[in-house]
Short mmCIF file of C-alpha atoms in Angstrom, two decimals:
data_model
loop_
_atom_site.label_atom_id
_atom_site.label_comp_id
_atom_site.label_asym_id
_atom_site.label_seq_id
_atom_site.Cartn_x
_atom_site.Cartn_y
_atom_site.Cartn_z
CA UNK Z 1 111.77 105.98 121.26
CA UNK Z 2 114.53 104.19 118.89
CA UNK Z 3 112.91 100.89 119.72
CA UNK Z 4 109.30 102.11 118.85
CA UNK Z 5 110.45 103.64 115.67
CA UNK Z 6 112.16 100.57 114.87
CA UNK Z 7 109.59 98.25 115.31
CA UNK Z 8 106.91 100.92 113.18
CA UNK Z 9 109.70 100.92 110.69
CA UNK Z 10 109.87 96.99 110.62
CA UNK Z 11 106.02 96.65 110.47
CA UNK Z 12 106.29 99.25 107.39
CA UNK Z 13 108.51 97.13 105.39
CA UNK Z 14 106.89 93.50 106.03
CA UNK Z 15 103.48 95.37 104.84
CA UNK Z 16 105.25 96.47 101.97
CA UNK Z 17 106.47 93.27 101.28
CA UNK Z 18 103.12 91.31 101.91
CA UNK Z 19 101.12 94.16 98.93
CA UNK Z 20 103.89 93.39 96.59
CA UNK Z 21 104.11 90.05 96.78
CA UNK Z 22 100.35 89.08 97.32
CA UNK Z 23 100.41 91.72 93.90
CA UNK Z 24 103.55 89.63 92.26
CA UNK Z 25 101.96 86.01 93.01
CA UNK Z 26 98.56 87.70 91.30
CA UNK Z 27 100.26 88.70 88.31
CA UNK Z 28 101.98 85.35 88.29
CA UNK Z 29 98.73 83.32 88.43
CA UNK Z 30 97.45 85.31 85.67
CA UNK Z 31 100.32 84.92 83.45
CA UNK Z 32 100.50 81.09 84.32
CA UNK Z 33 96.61 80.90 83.41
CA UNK Z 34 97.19 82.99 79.91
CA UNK Z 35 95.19 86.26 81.17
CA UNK Z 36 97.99 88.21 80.83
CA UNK Z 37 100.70 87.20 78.28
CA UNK Z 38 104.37 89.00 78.12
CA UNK Z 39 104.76 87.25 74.75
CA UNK Z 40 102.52 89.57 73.32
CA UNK Z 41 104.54 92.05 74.74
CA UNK Z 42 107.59 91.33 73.26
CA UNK Z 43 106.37 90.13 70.34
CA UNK Z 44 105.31 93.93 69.50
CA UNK Z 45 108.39 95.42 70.56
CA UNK Z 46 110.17 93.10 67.92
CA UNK Z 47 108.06 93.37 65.35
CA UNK Z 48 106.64 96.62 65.37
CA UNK Z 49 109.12 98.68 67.42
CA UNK Z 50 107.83 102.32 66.07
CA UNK Z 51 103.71 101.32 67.44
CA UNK Z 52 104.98 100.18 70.24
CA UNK Z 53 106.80 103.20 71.08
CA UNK Z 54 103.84 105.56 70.31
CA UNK Z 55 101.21 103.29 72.09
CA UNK Z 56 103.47 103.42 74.92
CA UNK Z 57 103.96 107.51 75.45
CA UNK Z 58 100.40 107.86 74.25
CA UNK Z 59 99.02 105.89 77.52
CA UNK Z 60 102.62 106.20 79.69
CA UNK Z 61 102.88 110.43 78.87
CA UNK Z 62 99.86 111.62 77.70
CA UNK Z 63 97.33 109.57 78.69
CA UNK Z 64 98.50 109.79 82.51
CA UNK Z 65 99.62 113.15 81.88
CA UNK Z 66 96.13 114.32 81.26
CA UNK Z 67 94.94 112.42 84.99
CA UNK Z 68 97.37 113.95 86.56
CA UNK Z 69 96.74 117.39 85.39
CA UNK Z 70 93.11 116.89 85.96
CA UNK Z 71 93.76 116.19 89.67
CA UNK Z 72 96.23 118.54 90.08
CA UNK Z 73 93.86 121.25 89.08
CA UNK Z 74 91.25 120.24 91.67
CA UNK Z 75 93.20 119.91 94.26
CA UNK Z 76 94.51 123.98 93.37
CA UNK Z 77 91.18 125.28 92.75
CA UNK Z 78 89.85 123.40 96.43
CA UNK Z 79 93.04 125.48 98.06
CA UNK Z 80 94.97 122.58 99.21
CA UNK Z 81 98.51 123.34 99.63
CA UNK Z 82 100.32 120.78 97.56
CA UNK Z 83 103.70 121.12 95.14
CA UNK Z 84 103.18 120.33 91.75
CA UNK Z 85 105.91 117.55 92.34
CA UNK Z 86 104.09 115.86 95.54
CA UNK Z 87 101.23 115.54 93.47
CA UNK Z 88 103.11 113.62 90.60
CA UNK Z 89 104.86 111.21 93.18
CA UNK Z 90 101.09 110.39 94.35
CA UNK Z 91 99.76 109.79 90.90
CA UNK Z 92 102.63 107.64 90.24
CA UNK Z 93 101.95 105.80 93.33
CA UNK Z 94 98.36 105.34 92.39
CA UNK Z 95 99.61 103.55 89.35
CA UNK Z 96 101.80 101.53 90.81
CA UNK Z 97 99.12 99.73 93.29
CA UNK Z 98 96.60 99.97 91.08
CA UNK Z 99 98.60 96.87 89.44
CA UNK Z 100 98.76 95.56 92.05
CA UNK Z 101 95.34 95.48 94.26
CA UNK Z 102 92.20 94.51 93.07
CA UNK Z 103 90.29 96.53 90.76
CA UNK Z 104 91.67 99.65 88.71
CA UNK Z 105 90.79 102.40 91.61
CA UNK Z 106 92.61 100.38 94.15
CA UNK Z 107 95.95 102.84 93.74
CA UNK Z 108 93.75 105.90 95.17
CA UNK Z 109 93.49 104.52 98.52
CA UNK Z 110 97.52 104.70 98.82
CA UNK Z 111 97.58 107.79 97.40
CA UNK Z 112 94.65 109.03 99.87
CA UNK Z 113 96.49 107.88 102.43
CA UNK Z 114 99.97 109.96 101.71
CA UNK Z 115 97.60 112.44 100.96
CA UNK Z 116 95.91 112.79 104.07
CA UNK Z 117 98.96 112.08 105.99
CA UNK Z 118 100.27 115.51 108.17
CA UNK Z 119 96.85 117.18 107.25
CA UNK Z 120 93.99 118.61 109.77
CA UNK Z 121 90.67 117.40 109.39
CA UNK Z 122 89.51 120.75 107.26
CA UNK Z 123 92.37 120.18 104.84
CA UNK Z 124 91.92 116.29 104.53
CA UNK Z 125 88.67 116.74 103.72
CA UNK Z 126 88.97 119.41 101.21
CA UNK Z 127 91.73 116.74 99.73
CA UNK Z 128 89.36 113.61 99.93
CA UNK Z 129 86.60 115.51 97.89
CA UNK Z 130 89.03 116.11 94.98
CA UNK Z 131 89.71 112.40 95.20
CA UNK Z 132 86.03 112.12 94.87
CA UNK Z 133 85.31 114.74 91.70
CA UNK Z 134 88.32 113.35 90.22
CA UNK Z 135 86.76 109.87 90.52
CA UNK Z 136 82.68 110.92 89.46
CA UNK Z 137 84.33 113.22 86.76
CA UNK Z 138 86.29 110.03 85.59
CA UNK Z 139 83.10 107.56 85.35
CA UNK Z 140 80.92 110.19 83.86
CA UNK Z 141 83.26 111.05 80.81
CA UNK Z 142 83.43 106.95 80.26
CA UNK Z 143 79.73 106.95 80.58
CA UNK Z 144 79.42 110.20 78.16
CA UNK Z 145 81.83 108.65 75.69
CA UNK Z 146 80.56 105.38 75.72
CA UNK Z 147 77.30 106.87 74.77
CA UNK Z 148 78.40 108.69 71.86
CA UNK Z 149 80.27 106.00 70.79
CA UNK Z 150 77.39 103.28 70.87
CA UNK Z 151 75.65 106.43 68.96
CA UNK Z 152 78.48 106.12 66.33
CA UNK Z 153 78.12 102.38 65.80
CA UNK Z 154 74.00 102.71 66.14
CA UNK Z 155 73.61 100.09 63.19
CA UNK Z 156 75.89 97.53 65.32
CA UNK Z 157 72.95 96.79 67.54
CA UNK Z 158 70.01 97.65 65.86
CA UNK Z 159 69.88 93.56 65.47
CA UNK Z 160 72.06 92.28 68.20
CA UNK Z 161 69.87 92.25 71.52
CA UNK Z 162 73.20 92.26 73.64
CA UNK Z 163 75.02 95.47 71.91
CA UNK Z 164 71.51 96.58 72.23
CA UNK Z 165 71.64 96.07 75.89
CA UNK Z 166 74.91 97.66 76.02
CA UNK Z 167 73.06 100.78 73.83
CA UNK Z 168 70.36 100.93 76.55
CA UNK Z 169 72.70 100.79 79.67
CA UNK Z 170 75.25 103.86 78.13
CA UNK Z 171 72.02 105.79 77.23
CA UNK Z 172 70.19 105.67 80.19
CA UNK Z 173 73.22 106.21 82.48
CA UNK Z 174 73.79 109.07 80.31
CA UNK Z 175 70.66 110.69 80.57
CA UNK Z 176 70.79 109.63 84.89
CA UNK Z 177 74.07 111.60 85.01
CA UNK Z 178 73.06 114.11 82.88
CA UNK Z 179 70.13 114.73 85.68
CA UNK Z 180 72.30 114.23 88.40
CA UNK Z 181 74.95 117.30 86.79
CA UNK Z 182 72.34 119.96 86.01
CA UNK Z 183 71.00 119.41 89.79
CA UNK Z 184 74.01 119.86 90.67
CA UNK Z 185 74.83 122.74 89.22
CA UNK Z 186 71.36 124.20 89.55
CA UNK Z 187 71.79 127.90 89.61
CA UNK Z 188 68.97 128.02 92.04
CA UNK Z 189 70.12 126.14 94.56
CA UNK Z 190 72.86 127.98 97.04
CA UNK Z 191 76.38 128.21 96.21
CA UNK Z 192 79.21 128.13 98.56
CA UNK Z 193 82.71 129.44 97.48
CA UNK Z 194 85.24 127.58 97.14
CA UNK Z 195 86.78 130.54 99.56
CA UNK Z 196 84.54 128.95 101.71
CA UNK Z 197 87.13 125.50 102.30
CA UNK Z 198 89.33 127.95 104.15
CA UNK Z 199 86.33 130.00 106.32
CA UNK Z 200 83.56 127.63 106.87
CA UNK Z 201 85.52 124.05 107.11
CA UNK Z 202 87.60 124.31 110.29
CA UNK Z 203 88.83 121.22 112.43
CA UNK Z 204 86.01 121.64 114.39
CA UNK Z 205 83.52 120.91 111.97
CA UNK Z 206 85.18 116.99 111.83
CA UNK Z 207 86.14 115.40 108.68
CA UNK Z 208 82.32 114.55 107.62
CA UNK Z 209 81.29 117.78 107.80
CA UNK Z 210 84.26 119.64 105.86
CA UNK Z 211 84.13 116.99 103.31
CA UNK Z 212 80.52 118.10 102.56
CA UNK Z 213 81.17 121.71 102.29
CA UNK Z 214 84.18 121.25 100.04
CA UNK Z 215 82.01 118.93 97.39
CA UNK Z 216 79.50 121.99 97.87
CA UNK Z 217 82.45 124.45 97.20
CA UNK Z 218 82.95 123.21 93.57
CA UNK Z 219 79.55 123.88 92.24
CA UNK Z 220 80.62 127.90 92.74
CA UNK Z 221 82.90 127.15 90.18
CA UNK Z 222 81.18 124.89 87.18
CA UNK Z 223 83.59 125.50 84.55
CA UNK Z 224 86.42 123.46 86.58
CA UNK Z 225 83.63 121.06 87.16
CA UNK Z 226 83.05 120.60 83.55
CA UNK Z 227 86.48 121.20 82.57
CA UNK Z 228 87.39 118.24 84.91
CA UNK Z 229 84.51 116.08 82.72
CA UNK Z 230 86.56 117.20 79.24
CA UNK Z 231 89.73 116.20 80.35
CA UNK Z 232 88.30 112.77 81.63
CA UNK Z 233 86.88 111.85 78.36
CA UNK Z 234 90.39 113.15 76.80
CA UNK Z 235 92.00 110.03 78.99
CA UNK Z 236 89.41 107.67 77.95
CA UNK Z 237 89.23 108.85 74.40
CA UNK Z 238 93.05 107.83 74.56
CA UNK Z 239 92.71 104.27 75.77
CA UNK Z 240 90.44 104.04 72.64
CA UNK Z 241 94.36 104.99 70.96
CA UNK Z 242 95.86 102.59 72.48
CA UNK Z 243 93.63 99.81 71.82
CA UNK Z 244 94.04 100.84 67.96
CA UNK Z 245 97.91 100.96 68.52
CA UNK Z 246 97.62 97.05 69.79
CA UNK Z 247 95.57 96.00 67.19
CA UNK Z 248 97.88 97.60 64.95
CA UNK Z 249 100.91 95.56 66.48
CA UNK Z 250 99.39 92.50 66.09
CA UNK Z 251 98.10 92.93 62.45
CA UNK Z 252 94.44 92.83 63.44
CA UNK Z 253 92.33 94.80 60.84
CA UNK Z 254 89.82 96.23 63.09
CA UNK Z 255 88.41 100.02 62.02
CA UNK Z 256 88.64 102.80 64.57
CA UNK Z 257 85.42 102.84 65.26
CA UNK Z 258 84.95 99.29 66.79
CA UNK Z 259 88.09 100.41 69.06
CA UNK Z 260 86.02 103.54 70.52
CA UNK Z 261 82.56 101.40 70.85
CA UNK Z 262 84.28 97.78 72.73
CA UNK Z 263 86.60 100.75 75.29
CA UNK Z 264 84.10 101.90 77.41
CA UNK Z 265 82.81 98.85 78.02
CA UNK Z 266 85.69 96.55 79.03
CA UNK Z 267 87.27 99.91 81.08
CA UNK Z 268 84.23 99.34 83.43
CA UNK Z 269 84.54 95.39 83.49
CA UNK Z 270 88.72 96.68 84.43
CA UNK Z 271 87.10 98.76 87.12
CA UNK Z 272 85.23 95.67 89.05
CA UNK Z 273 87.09 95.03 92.51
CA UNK Z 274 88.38 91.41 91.57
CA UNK Z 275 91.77 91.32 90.78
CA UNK Z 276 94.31 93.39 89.87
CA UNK Z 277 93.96 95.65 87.56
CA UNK Z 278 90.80 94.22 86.02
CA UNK Z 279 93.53 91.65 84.89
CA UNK Z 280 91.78 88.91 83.20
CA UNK Z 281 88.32 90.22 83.17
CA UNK Z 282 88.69 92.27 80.54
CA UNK Z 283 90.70 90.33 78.49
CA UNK Z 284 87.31 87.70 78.74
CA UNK Z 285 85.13 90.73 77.95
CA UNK Z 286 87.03 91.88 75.18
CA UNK Z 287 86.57 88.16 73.85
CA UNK Z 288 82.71 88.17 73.96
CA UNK Z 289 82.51 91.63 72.97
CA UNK Z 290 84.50 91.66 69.75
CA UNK Z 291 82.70 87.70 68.79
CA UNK Z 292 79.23 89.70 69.21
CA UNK Z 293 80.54 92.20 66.82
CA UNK Z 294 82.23 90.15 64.50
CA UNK Z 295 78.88 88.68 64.22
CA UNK Z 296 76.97 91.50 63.71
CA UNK Z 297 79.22 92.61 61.19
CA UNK Z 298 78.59 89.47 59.20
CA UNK Z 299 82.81 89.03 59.69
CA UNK Z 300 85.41 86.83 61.12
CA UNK Z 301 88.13 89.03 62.56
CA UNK Z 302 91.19 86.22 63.79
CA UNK Z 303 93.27 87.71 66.79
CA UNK Z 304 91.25 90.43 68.12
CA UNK Z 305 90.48 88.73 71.41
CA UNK Z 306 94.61 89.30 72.07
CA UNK Z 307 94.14 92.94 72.21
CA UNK Z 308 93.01 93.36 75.48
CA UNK Z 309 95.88 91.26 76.97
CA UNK Z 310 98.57 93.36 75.09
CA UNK Z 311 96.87 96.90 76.48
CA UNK Z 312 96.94 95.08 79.83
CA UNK Z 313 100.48 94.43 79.04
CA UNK Z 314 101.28 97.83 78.60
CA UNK Z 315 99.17 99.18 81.25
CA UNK Z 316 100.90 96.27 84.25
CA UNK Z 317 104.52 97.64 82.54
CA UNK Z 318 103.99 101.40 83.46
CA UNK Z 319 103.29 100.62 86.68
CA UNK Z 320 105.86 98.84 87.52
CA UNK Z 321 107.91 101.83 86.24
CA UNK Z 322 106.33 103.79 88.71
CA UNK Z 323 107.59 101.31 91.85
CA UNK Z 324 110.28 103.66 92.64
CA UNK Z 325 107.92 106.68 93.01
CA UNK Z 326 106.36 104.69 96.32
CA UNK Z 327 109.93 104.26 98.03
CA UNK Z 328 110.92 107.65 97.30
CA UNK Z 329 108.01 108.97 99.09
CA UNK Z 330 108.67 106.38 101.95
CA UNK Z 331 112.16 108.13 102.02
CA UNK Z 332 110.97 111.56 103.33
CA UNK Z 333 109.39 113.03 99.70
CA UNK Z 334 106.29 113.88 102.27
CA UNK Z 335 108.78 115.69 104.11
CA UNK Z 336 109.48 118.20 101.18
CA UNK Z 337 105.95 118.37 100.69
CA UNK Z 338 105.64 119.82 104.27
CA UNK Z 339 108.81 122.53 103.66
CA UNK Z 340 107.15 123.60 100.28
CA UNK Z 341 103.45 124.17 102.07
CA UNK Z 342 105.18 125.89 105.14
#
């Protein structure tokens, strides 16, 4: 028994150690090719100490404070017994591999995996599907903002055909998930309880199954639903903050309003599966993006394409603050977890 948990233990650490440092050597590369640039970093902490603070805690404390309220409330309302602090540990978590695998959703499967960890089938699946709201609810309120901020700025591509393209795509997802919402919560259609989780998903049902009645469950309640979709575009609406925080930093006179219409856009270029992060994708979206509107605008705006890599900058440095979180849980936080639900 001592030698099998030994060897699991062993096996733990060297797949630790293989994320991290296939993560480290990615954030390296990036650095070394001048995706992501510390300097800028710095820089703004020397120059403009106060910004830097505030852009921090808006994205660090209230931006992430906002996710992880929004998933804590789903996982309450689809009765899965979790502490308040178990939940924070796993958002932290998230963050932390999210730096560090590819894409910026590649933190939730880590924290569906702690998640699931301990649980029956009936439970896990109930947890899964608030993994799954909490993701749709996330993309939607991008979508939704996106297309009232293109709305906004309707006079930046009434003569660019590629803002106009970007116009078109917002709009007509829009108006698709707009369709998909009100089917969803069709009042005509059946409703199952979200009661129902604890009567109707049992183990015996399998994962599949319970999964599919818990995503039913949540259209008996649509206010959470749509008070899930508020607080999403509340955390998007605050990367648009940020941005205007780094542009502030580095002295680049850029109104508001440009901020909220380029955000949407380069936080689903972050989202793409490549590398880490989005790390260096958006940076080279923010670059064409801001030129096409600089053009539009009949301007020249110098420095603009650096704001992406400071946000990134920001974004890689809160994660890394959350490292500890994943150890502690390692160290038997799941344990407590188990106490508190017992």
């Amino acid at each position: 028994g001592n030698l099998m948990d030994t060897s699991r233990n062993a096996s733990s650490w060297l797949g630790n150690v293989l994320r991290i440092g296939l993560g480290a050597l990615a954030i390296y590369l990036l650095i070394h090719t001048g995706a992501l640039k510390p300097h800028l970093l710095k820089q703004a902490m020397r120059t403009h100490p106060l910004w830097y603070v505030e852009a921090f805690l808006l994205y660090a404390v209230v931006l992430e404070g906002i996710a992880y309220i929004r998933w804590y409330w789903l996982l309450r309302a689809a009765k899965v017994d979790v502490s308040a602090g178990f939940v924070l540990r796993l958002h932290l978590i998230g963050l932390f591999f999210s730096s560090i695998l590819p894409g910026g959703t590649g933190g939730d499967f880590v924290k569906g995996f702690y998640l699931l960890r301990g649980r029956d089938k009936a439970e896990g699946a109930a947890a899964i599907s608030t993994m799954v709201v909490d993701r749709v609810a996330g993309t939607l309120g991008l979508i939704w903002l996106g297309t009232l901020t293109n709305i906004w700025n309707y006079k930046l591509w009434e003569d660019s055909p590629i803002l106009g393209g970007q116009a078109f795509v917002f709009l007509g997802a829009s108006l698709a998930s707009l369709i998909l919402i009100l089917t969803y919560l069709a009042p005509w259609k059946s409703r199952k309880s979200i009661e129902s989780l604890t009567s109707e998903s049992n183990p015996e049902h399998g994962f599949w199954k319970g999964l599919w009645i818990a995503l039913a469950a949540f259209r008996s309640s649509p206010w959470i639903f749509l008070g899930v979709l508020v607080l999403a575009m509340c955390v998007h609406f605050s990367i648009v903050g940020v941005y205007a925080l780094c542009a502030e930093m580095l002295e680049v006179d850029i109104p508001f309003k440009i901020h909220a219409y380029v955000v949407p856009a380069l936080t689903m270029i972050n989202g793409i599966p490549i590398s880490p992060a989005g790390l260096g994708f958006g940076e080279q979206g923010g670059k064409v993006l801001y030129h096409v509107i600089d053009k539009a605008r009949g301007l020249t705006t110098h420095g603009h394409t650096e704001i992406p890599a400071l946000f990134h900058s920001i974004v890689l440095l809160t994660s890394l603050l959350c490292e500890p979180a994943y150890f502690f849980m390692k160290g038997g936080a799941r344990k407590e977890d188990s106490d508190a639900r017992n």
